[in-house]
Structure formats: structure tokens, C-alpha cells
Coordinates of C-alpha atoms and ligand atoms in Angstrom, one line a residue:
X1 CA -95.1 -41.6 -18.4
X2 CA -92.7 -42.7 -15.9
X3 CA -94.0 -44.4 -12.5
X4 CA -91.7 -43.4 -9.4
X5 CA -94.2 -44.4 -6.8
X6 CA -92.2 -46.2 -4.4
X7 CA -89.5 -44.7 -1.8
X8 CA -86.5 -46.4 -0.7
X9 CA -86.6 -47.3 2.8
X10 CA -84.0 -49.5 4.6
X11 CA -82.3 -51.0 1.6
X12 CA -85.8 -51.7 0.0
X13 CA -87.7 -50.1 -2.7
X14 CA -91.7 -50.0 -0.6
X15 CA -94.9 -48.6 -1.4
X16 CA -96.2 -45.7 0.0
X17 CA -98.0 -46.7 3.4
X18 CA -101.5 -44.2 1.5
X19 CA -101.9 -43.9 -2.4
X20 CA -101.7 -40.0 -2.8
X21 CA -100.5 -39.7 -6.3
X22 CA -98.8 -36.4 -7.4
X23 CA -98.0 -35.2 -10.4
X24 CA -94.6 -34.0 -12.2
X25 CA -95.0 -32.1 -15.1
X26 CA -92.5 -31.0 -17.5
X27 CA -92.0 -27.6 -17.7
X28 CA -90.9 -27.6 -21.2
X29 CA -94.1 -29.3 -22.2
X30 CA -96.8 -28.6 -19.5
X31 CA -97.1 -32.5 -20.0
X32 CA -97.2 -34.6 -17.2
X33 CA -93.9 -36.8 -17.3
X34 CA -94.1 -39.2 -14.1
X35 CA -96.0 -39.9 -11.4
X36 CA -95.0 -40.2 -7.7
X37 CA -96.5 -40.4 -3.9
X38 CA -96.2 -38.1 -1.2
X39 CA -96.0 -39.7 1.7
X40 CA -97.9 -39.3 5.2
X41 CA -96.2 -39.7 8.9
X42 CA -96.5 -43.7 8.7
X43 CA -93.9 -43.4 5.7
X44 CA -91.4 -40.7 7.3
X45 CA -91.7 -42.7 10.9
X46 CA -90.6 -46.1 8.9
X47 CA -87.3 -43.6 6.9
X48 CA -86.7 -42.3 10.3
X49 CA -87.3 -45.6 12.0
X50 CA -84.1 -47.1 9.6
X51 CA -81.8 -44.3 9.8
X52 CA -82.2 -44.8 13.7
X53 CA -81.5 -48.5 13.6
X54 CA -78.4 -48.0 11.5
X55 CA -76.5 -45.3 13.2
X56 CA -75.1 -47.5 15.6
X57 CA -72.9 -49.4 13.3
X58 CA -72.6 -47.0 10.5
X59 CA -71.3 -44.5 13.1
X60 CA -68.5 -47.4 13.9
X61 CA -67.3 -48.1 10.5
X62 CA -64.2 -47.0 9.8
X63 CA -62.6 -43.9 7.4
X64 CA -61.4 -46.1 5.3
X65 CA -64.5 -48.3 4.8
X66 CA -67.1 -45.3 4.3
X67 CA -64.4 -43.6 1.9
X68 CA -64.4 -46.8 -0.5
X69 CA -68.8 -46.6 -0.6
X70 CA -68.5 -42.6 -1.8
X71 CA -65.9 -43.9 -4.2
X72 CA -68.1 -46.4 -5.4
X73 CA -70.8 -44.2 -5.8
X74 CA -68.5 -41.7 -7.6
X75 CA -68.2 -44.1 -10.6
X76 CA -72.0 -45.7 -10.7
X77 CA -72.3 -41.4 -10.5
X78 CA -70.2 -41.5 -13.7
X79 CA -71.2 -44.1 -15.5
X80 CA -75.2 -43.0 -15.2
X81 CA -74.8 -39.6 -16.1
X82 CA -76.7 -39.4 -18.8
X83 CA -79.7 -40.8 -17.2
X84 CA -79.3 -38.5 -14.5
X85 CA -79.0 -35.2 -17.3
X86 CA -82.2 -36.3 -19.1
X87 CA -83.9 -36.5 -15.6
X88 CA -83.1 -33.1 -14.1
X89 CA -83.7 -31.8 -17.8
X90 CA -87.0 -33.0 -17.8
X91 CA -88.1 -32.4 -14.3
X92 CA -87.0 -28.4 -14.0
X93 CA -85.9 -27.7 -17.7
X94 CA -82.4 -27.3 -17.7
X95 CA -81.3 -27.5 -21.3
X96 CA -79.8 -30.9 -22.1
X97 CA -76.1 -29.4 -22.5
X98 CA -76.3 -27.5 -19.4
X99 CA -77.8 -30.3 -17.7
X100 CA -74.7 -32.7 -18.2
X101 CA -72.0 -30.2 -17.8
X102 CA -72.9 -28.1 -15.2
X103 CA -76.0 -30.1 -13.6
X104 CA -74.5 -33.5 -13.3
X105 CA -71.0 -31.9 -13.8
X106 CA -71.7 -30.1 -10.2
X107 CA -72.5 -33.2 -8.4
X108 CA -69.2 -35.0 -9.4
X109 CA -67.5 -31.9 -8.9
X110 CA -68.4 -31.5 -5.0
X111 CA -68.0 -35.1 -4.7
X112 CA -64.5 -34.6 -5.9
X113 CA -63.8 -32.2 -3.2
X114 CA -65.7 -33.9 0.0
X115 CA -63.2 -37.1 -1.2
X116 CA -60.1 -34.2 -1.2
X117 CA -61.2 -33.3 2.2
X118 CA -62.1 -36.5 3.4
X119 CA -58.7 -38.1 3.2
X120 CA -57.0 -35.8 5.3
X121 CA -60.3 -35.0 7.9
X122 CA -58.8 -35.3 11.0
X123 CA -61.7 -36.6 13.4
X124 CA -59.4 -36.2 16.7
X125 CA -57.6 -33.6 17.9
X126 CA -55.1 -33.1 21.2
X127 CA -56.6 -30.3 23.2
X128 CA -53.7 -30.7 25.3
X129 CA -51.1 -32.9 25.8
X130 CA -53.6 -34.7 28.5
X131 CA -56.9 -33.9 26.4
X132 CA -58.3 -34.6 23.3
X133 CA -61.4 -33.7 21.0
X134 CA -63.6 -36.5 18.9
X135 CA -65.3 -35.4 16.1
X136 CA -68.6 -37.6 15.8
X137 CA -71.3 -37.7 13.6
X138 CA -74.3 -35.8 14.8
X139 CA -76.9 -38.8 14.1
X140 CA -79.8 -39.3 12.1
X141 CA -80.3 -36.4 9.1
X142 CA -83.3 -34.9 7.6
X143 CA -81.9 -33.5 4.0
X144 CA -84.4 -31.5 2.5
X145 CA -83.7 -30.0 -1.3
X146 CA -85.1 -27.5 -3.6
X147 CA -85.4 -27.8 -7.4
X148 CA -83.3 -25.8 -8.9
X149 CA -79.7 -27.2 -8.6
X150 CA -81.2 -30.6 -7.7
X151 CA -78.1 -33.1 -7.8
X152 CA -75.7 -30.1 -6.6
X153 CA -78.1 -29.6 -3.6
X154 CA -78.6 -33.4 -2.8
X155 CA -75.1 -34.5 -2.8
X156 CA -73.7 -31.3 -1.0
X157 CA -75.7 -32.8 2.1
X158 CA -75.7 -36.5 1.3
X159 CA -72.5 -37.2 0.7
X160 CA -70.7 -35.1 4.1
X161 CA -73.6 -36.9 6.3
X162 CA -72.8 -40.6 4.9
X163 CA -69.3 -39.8 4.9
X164 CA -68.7 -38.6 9.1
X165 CA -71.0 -41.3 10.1
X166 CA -74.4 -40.2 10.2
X167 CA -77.4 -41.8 8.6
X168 CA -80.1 -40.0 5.9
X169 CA -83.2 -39.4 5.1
X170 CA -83.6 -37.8 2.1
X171 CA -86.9 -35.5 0.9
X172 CA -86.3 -34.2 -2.4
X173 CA -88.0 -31.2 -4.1
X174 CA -92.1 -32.8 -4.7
X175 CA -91.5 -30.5 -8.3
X176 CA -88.4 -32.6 -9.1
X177 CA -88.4 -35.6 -7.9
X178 CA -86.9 -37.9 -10.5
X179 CA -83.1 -37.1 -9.9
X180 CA -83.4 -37.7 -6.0
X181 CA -85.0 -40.7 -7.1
X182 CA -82.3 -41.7 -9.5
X183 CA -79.7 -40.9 -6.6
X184 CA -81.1 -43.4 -4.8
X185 CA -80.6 -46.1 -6.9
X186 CA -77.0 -44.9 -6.9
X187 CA -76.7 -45.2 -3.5
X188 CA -77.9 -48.8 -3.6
X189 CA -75.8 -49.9 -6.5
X190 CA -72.8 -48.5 -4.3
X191 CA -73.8 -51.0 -2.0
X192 CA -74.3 -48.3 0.6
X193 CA -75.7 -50.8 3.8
X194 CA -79.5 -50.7 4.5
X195 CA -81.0 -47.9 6.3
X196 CA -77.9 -45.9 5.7
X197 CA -79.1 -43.7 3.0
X198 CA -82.9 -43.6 2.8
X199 CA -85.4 -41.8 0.6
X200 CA -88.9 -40.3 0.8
X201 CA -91.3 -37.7 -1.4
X202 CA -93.6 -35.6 0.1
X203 CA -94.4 -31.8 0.0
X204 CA -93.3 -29.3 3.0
X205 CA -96.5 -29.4 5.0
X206 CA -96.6 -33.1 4.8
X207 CA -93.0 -35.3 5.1
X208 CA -91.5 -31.5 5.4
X209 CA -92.7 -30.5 8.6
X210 CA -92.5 -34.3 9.7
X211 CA -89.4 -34.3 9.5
X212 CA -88.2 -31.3 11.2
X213 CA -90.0 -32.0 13.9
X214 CA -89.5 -36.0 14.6
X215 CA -87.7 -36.7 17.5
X216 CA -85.9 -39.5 16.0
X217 CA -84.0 -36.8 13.6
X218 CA -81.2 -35.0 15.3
X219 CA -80.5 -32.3 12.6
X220 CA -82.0 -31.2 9.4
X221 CA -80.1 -30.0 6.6
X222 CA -82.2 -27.9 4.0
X223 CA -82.2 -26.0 0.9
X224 CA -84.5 -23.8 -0.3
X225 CA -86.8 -20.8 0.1
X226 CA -86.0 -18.6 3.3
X227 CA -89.5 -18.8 4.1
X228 CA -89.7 -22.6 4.4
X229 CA -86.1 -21.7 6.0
X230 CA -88.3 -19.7 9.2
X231 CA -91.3 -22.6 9.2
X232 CA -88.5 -25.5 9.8
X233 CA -86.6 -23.5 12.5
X234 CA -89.9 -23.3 14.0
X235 CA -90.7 -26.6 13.8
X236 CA -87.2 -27.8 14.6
X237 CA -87.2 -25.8 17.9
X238 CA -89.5 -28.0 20.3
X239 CA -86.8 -31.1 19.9
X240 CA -83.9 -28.6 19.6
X241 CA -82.3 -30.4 16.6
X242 CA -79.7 -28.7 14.2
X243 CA -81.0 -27.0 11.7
X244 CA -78.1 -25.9 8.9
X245 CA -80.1 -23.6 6.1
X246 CA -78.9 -22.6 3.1
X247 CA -81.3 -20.4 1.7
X248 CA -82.3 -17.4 -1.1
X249 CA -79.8 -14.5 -2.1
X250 CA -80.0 -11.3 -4.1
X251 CA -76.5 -10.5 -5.0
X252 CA -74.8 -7.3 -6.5
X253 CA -72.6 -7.4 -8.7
X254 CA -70.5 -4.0 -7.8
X255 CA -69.0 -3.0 -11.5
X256 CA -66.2 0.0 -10.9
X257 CA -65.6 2.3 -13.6
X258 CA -62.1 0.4 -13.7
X259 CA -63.6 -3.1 -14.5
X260 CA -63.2 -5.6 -17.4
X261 CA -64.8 -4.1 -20.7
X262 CA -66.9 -7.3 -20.5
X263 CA -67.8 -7.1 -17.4
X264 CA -71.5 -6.0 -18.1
X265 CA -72.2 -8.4 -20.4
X266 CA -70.4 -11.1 -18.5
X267 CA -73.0 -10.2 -15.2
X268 CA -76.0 -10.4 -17.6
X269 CA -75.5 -14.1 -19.2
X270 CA -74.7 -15.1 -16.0
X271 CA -77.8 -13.8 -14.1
X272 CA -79.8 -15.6 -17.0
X273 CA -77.6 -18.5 -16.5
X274 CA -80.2 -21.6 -15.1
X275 CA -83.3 -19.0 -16.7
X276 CA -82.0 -17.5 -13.2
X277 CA -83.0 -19.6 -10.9
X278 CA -79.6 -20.2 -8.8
X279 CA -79.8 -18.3 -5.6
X280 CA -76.6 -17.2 -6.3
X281 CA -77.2 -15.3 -9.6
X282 CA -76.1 -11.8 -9.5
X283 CA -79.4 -10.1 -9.6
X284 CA -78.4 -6.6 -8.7
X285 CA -75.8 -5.1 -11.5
X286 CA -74.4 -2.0 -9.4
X287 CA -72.6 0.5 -11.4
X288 CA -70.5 3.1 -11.6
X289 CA -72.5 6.6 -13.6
X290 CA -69.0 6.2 -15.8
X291 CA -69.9 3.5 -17.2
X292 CA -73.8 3.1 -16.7
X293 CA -75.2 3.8 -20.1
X294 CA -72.5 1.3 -21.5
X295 CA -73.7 -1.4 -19.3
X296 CA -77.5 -1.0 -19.6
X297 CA -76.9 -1.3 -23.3
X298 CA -74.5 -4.5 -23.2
X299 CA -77.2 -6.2 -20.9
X300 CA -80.3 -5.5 -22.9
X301 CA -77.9 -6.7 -25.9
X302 CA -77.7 -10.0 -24.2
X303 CA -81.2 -10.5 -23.3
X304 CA -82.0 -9.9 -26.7
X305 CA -79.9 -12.4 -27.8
X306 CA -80.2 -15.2 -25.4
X307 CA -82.8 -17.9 -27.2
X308 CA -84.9 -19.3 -25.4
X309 CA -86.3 -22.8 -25.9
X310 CA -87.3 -26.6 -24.5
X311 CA -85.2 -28.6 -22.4
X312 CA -84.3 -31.4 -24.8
X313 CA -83.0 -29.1 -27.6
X314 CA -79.2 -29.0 -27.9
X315 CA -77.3 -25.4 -27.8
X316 CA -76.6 -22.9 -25.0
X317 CA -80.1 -21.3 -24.7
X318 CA -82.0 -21.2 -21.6
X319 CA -85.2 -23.7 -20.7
X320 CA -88.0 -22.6 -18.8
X321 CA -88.7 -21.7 -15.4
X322 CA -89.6 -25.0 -13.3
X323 CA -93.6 -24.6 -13.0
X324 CA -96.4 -22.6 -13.1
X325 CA -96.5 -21.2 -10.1
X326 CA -92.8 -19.5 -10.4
X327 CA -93.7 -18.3 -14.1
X328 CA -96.6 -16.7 -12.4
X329 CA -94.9 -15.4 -9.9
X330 CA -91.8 -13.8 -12.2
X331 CA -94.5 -12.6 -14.4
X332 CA -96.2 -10.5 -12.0
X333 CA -92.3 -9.1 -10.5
X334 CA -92.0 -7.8 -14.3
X335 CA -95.3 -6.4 -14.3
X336 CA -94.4 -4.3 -10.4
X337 CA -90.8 -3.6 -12.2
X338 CA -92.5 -1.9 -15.3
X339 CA -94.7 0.4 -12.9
X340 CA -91.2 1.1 -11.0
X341 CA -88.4 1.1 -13.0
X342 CA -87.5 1.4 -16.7
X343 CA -88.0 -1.9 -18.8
X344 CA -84.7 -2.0 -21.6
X345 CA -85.4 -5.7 -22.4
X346 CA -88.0 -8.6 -22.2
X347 CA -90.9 -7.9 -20.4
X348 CA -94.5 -9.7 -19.6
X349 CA -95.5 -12.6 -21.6
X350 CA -93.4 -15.9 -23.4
X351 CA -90.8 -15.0 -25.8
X352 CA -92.3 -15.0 -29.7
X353 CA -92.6 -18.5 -30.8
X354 CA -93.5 -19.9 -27.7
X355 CA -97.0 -20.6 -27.0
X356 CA -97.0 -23.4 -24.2
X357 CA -94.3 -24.2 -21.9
X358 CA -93.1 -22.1 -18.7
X359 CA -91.2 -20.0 -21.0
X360 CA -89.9 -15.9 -19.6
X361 CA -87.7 -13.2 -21.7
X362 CA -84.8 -12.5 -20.3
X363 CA -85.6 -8.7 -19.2
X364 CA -83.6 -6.2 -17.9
X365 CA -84.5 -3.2 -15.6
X366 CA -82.8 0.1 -16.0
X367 CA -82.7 3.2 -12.9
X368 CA -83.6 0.5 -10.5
X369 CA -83.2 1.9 -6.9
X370 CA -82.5 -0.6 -4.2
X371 CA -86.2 0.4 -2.2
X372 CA -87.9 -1.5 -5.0
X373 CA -89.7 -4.5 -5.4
X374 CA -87.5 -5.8 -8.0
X375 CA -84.3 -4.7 -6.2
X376 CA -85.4 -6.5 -2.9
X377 CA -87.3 -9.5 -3.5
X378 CA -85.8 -12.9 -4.9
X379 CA -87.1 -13.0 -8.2
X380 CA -85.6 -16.4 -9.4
X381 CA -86.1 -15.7 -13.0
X382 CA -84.3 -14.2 -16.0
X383 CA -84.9 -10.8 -14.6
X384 CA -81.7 -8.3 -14.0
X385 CA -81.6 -5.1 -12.2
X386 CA -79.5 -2.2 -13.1
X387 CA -78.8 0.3 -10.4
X388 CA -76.6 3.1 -11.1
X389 CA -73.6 4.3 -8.4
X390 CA -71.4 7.1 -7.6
X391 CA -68.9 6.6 -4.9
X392 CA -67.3 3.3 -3.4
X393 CA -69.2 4.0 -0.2
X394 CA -72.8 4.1 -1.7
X395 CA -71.8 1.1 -3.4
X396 CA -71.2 -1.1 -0.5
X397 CA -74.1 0.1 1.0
X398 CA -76.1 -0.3 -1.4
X399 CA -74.7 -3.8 -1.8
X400 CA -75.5 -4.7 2.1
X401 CA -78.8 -2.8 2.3
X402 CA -80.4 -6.5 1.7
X403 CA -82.2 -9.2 4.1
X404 CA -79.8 -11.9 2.2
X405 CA -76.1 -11.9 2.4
X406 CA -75.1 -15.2 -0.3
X407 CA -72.9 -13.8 -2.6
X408 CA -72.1 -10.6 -4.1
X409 CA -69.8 -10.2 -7.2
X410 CA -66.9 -7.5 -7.7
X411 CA -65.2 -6.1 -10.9
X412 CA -62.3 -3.8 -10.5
X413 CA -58.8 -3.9 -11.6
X414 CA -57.5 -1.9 -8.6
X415 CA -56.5 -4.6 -6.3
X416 CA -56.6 -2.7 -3.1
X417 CA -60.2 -1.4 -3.8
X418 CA -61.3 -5.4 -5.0
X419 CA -59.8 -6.5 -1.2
X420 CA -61.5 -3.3 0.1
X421 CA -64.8 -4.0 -0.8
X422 CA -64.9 -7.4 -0.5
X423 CA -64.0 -7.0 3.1
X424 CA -67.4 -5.2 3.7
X425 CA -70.2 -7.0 2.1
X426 CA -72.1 -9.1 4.0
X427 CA -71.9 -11.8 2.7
X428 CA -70.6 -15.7 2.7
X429 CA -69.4 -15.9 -0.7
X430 CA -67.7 -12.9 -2.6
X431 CA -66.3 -13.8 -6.5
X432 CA -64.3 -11.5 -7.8
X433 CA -63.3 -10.5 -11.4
X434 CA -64.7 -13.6 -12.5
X435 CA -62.3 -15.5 -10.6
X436 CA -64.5 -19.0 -10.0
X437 CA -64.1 -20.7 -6.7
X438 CA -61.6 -23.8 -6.1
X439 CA -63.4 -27.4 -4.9
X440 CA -64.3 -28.0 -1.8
X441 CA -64.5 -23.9 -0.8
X442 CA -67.4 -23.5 1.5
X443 CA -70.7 -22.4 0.2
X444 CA -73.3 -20.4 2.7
X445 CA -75.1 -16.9 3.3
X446 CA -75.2 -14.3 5.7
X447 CA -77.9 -12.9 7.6
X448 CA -81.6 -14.4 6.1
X449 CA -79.3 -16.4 3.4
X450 CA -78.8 -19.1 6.1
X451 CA -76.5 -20.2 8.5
X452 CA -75.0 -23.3 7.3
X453 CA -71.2 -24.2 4.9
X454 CA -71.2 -26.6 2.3
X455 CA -68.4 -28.1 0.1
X456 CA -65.3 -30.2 1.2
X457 CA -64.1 -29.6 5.3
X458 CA -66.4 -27.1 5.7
X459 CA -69.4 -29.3 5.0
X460 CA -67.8 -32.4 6.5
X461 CA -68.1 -30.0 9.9
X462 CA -71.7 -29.3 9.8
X463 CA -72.3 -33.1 10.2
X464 CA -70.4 -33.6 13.3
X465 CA -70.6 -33.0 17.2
X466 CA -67.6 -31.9 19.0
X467 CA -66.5 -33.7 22.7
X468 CA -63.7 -33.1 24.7
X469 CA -62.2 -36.0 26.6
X470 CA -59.9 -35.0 29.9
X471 CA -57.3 -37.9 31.2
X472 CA -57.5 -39.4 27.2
X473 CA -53.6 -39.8 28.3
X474 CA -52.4 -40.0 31.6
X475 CA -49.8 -37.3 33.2
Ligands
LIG1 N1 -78.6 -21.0 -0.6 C1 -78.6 -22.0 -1.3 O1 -77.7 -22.9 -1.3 C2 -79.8 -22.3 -2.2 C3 -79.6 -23.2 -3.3 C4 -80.7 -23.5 -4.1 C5 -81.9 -22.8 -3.9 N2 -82.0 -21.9 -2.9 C6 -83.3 -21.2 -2.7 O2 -84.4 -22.2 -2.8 C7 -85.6 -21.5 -3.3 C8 -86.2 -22.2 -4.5 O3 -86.5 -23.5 -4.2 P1 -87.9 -24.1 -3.8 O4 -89.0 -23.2 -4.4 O5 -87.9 -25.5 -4.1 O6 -88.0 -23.7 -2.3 P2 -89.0 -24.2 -1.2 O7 -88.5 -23.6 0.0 O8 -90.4 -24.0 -1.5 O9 -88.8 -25.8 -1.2 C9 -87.5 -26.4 -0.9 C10 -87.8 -27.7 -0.3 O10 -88.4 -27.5 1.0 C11 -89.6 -28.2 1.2 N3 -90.4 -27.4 2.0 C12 -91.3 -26.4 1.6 N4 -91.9 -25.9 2.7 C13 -91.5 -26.7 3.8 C14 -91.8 -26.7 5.2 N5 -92.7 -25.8 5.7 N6 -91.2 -27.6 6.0 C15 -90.3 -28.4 5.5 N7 -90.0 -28.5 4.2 C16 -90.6 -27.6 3.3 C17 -90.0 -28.4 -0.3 O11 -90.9 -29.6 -0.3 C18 -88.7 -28.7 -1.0 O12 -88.3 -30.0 -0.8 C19 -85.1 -20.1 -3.7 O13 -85.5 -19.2 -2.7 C20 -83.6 -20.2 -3.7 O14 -82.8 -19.1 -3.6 C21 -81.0 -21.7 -2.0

């Protein structure tokens, strides 16, 4: 059993101020696979207290200077990758091949694109020919991450903070620790200088809620559930930090009765993609009555035929969910969908074969409407939605009759409808056809899906405070 006990704090791997030992366990295996510490307030005040100390000369260094660290740490990033794979496969169940190419693959991926943007970020602007406008970091961030997309999450906000200036504090997901962990170590091989980048675990009530509300942290950038979403806000508001959220999503994926043949099929696999715990899975299949009876059939088809299995064996299946409590939780969504809507695939229980482990079937819902439980609420498990449509107009609304607005998916080969429709959802993010998004594009919700942009000069934005100079050149 691994031993991940210590946090880094100002260059320095320390002890936890308190033993208070918590457990990771392997959802593959219900096993317990490490052990690390949550921290109390004497821990986040000494992560704070570093940060603090540092921003005055990290905030000096130059482009070029910060640009060569994030280089550096783009090949220690490389050439540890496979440590990094078998840790997020272990600590949330990513299958091993999905864990190095889309896991770790994501991480390099967006660092790729902050380095694009990076080169060409201009940090001062003329206003006028008189005035002009610095770009400067915003000071000491609290980065809080979720579980599920752990290295994409953790370098989305790390790498943008380091990079305009600012200093870190890092709190990884308690329930999947060991690749936040790992980063660290990254960060100090890079040779990052101390108290630049610093790391703590704790839960939300804990190191969480410390951290949005020290007054020593002037913005917190988080990940996660939009109800932990709400409880920072409110803690954040009493030292008026920035809080940048990105948070849960239900999208639709609006298929026309002009779309791809494999449309249907392509929606399922990819709402079971992650055993659906992206918060951008398309959860909601909308579509048209031409071609409804063809798509229920193609999803169930691929829910019958998606394997399901442990972490560390090789193939394209899909691992567990992460713990527990989110199998619970899925399970008893299935059970409100079966007394709601009609079950085509999966349903309560592990797949056959599978007696321990947080293992769901990929199930599918048929005559979903969008006032049910399984239509509104995130589910963040292999569970799809089929809701049938008539008209281009119910479509959309359907589509934007949701608290989240993250991404939506259309599939139509009639390009004035595709520009049409993706005009009016609500929504940050709209994929069409398949089409995947280039580096660096900026990732955020609507509405109860957050506030914040991630990815390449987007991202690089949300770390920095605008001033405008007057007289910068005389008349
Ligand atoms: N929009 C996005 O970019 C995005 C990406 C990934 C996940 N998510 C969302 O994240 C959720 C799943 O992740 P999760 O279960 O880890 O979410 P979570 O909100 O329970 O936890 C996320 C992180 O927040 C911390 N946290 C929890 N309560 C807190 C509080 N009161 N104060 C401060 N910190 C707190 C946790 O310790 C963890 O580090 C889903 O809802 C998913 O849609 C969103």
C-alpha cells in the first residue's frame, strides 16, 4: 500500500501539522491502495503562508523565464507518464489504455496549447496612444479539482496560474489523490522555485472551505460538483475573492432526421466513454420521431456490447465508477428511471461476472421526457437518456430547458440548421457532427455549469487583473 502522507509546501515535502489518515481505495478492487492525510487550518495557513511569500518575485519573473519551467515540466510530464497512467487508473478506474491516451494524453494536450498561447500572450496593451493596459497576475490561487478527469482538471488551472505570474495552492480530489500528488513531484523536478506551486489534501469541509475563505487567497479556481460550486461562492464572498467555477452539465445531443447513420451509436459510446463520468458526456440523446426507433436500438446495441471490467486490464472497455458512494448514487437514478421511463438496456445491479468492484451496466432509457429525474439530474454514470422530438423548435427547447448549459452536441448535415441551432443553446461549448475541438479552445458552462474558460488564452485570462495606466507616454 502506498504512503502519500506528506504535502508539499514551500519547496519541501512536510508532515501533516495532525495525523488524520484517510483512506483511498481502488475502485476496481474495493482494496485500499494508499494512504494519505487531510489536513486542518495549521496546514492550509502554512500552503497559503508560501504562496504569499512568493508572489512578489514570481510575479516579477519574466515571460521568458516562467515559459522555460512549463517547458520543463512538459518533458518530466512526458517522460513519467506511465507512472502517472497507473496512478489515475488505480485511484478512479480508468482503464489502463484510456488512462494513457486520453488521461495523461489530456494533460499534455492542454499544456501544448497554454505554451501556443503563451508565446504570443500579450500582457500590455495601448488603450490609446497616451494609455495603456497591464495584464497582471491576480495573486495567490486556491485550485480545487474533482476526480474524474484528474490531470486534465489539475493542469487546466495550474499551468495558466504559474504561467501569468501567480502562485498555487493546490487541493486535489481526497478520492484521487495520487496523481495530484505525482504532479507535484513534477513540479519540483521542473525546478519550479519554492512556494511557487504548493500542494495540500484535505476534504471540502476541511482544506475546502479553508481555502475559499482565507484571506491570504485572492481567487479560487474549482472543479467539480455545482453544489460544492454554491458552498464556495458562499464562502468566497466575505473576502470577495475570485471564484472561476467550472462545474456539472447535462448535455443533449440534438440528432436531426438528416444526421450521420452513426450518429446514434456514436452518442451512446461516447456518453459511456469514462463509465460516464465527464461532465461533458452527452447524457440527453434528443431525436427526431424519423429516426427514434433506429436510435434506441443502436444505443441499447452498444450498451450491450460495451465490456465492462477492472482498471488494469488492457482493451477499450470501461472501469468502474470511482467509489461507493457514486455507485450508490447511479444505482438508485436507474432504479427512479425504471419507475419513469422505459429501461432498453442495463439496469440495477453489476454486470454478470462481476461480484466486487464499483462496477454499473451501461443502461439506456427509452420515452424519457425532459421533466424527469433521469432527464434533469447529473447522473455521472453509464446511464443515457433517449428523448424523442418533432420539430426543430421543440428540440432547442428541450435542449435549454436545463439548470446546466456545458455542452450540447448537434448532428445534421444541413449546414444552415447545424449554425441555426447552435446559435440557440445555452451553452459554452457546442460540438458538432463530431467535429472535436482544436487546442487551446476555451472550455466553460452556461448558467449553473459555471462561470469560468479554460484552455490556451482564454484560461491564461482568468488568472489576470486588468489596470489601465493614463500618461504611460507623454503627449
Ligand atoms: N465543468 C467541468 O469542467 C467539470 C469537469 C469535471 C467534473 N465536473 C463536475 O464535478 C463533479 C464530480 O466531481 P466530485 O464528485 O469530485 O465533485 P465535488 O464537488 O464533490 O468535489 C470536487 C472537489 O471539491 C472539493 N469540495 C467538495 N465540497 C467542497 C466545499 N464545500 N468547499 C470546498 N471544496 C469542496 C472536493 O474535496 C474535491 O476536491 C460532477 O458534478 C462533474 O460534472 C465538472
Amino acid at each position: 500500500m502506498l504512503e502519500k502522507r506528506d504535502f508539499y509546501i514551500n519547496g519541501a515535502w512536510v508532515a501533516p501539522a495532525k495525523a488524520n489518515d484517510f483512506a483511498v481505495i481502488d475502485p476496481s478492487t474495493e482494496e485500499q491502495c494508499a494512504v494519505i492525510s487531510l489536513g486542518d487550518q495549521a496546514d492550509t495557513d502554512a500552503a497559503v503562508n508560501a504562496a504569499r511569500a512568493a508572489f512578489e518575485s514570481w510575479s516579477q519573473t519574466s515571460r521568458e523565464e516562467r515559459m522555460a519551467l512549463i517547458e520543463k515540466l512538459a518533458e518530466v510530464y512526458d517522460a513519467r507518464q506511465e507512472e502517472m497512467a497507473q496512478a489515475m487508473s488505480m485511484e478512479m478506474g480508468a482503464p489502463i489504455a484510456l488512462s494513457r491516451a486520453q488521461q495523461v494524453g489530456a494533460g499534455s494536450w492542454h499544456i501544448g496549447g497554454f505554451l501556443k498561447a503563451f508565446k504570443d500572450f500579450s500582457f500590455e496593451k495601448d488603450f490609446t496612444s497616451t494609455e495603456k493596459t497591464l495584464l497582471e497576475p491576480i495573486g495567490v490561487c486556491a485550485l480545487i479539482t474533482p476526480w474524474n478527469w484528474p490531470m486534465n482538471q489539475i493542469i487546466l488551472k495550474a499551468i495558466p496560474a504559474v504561467a501569468t505570474g501567480c502562485t498555487v495552492v493546490l487541493k486535489p480530489s481526497e478520492v484521487a489523490p495520487l496523481s495530484g500528488h505525482l504532479f507535484a513531484e513534477f513540479m519540483h523536478e521542473a525546478g519550479f522555485p519554492a512556494g511557487v506551486f504548493n500542494m495540500l489534501n484535505g476534504d471540502g469541509p476541511g482544506v475546502g472551505s479553508q481555502l475559499s475563505s482565507h484571506p491570504e487567497v485572492d481567487m479560487v479556481s474549482f472543479t467539480g460538483s455545482t453544489r460544492a460550486g454554491i458552498a464556495i461562492s458562499k464562502a468566497a464572498a466575505d473576502t470577495l475573492k475570485r471564484v472561476s467555477l467550472e462545474l456539472g452539465g447535462k448535455g443533449a445531443n440534438i440528432i436531426f432526421e438528416d444526421a450521420d447513420p452513426k450518429a446514434a451509436k456514436q452518442g451512446a459510446i461516447r456518453c459511456f466513454r469514462n463509465s460516464g463520468q465527464s461532465c461533458n458526456a452527452p447524457t440527453r440523446m434528443l431525436v427526431h420521431k424519423s429516426r427514434y426507433d433506429e436510435a434506441v436500438e443502436a444505443a441499447a446495441d452498444v450498451a450491450n456490447n460495451t465490456h465492462v471490467g477492472p482498471a488494469s486490464e488492457e482493451g477499450k472497455h470501461i472501469g468502474p465508477v470511482v467509489s461507493e458512494v457514486q455507485f450508490n448514487k447511479i444505482q438508485a437514478l436507474i432504479e427512479k428511471g425504471m419507475s419513469e421511463a422505459r429501461l432498453v438496456a442495463g439496469g440495477l445491479g453489476r454486470p454478470d461476472g462481476l461480484n466486487r468492484g464499483y462496477y454499473v451496466k451501461p443502461t439506456v432509457f427509452a420515452d424519457v421526457t425532459n421533466d424527469m429525474t433521469i432527464a434533469q439530474e447529473e447522473i455521472f454514470g453509464p446511464v443515457l437518456s433517449i428523448i424523442p422530438f418533432d420539430t426543430e423548435e421543440e428540440a432547442v427547447a428541450i435542449a435549454n430547458d436545463t439548470p446546466y448549459g456545458l455542452t450540447n452536441y448537434v448532428q445534421t448535415t444541413d449546414d444552415e440548421k447545424r449554425r441555426r441551432v447552435a446559435r440557440r443553446l445555452r451553452s459554452g461549448m457546442v460540438e458538432t457532427n463530431g467535429v472535436g475541438f482544436a487546442q487551446g479552445s476555451p472550455f466553460g458552462g452556461y448558467k449553473q455549469s459555471g462561470n469560468g474558460r479554460e484552455g490556451g488564452a482564454f484560461g491564461l485570462e482568468e488568472f489576470l487583473e486588468v489596470k489601465a495606466v493614463s500618461g504611460w507616454a507623454a503627449e
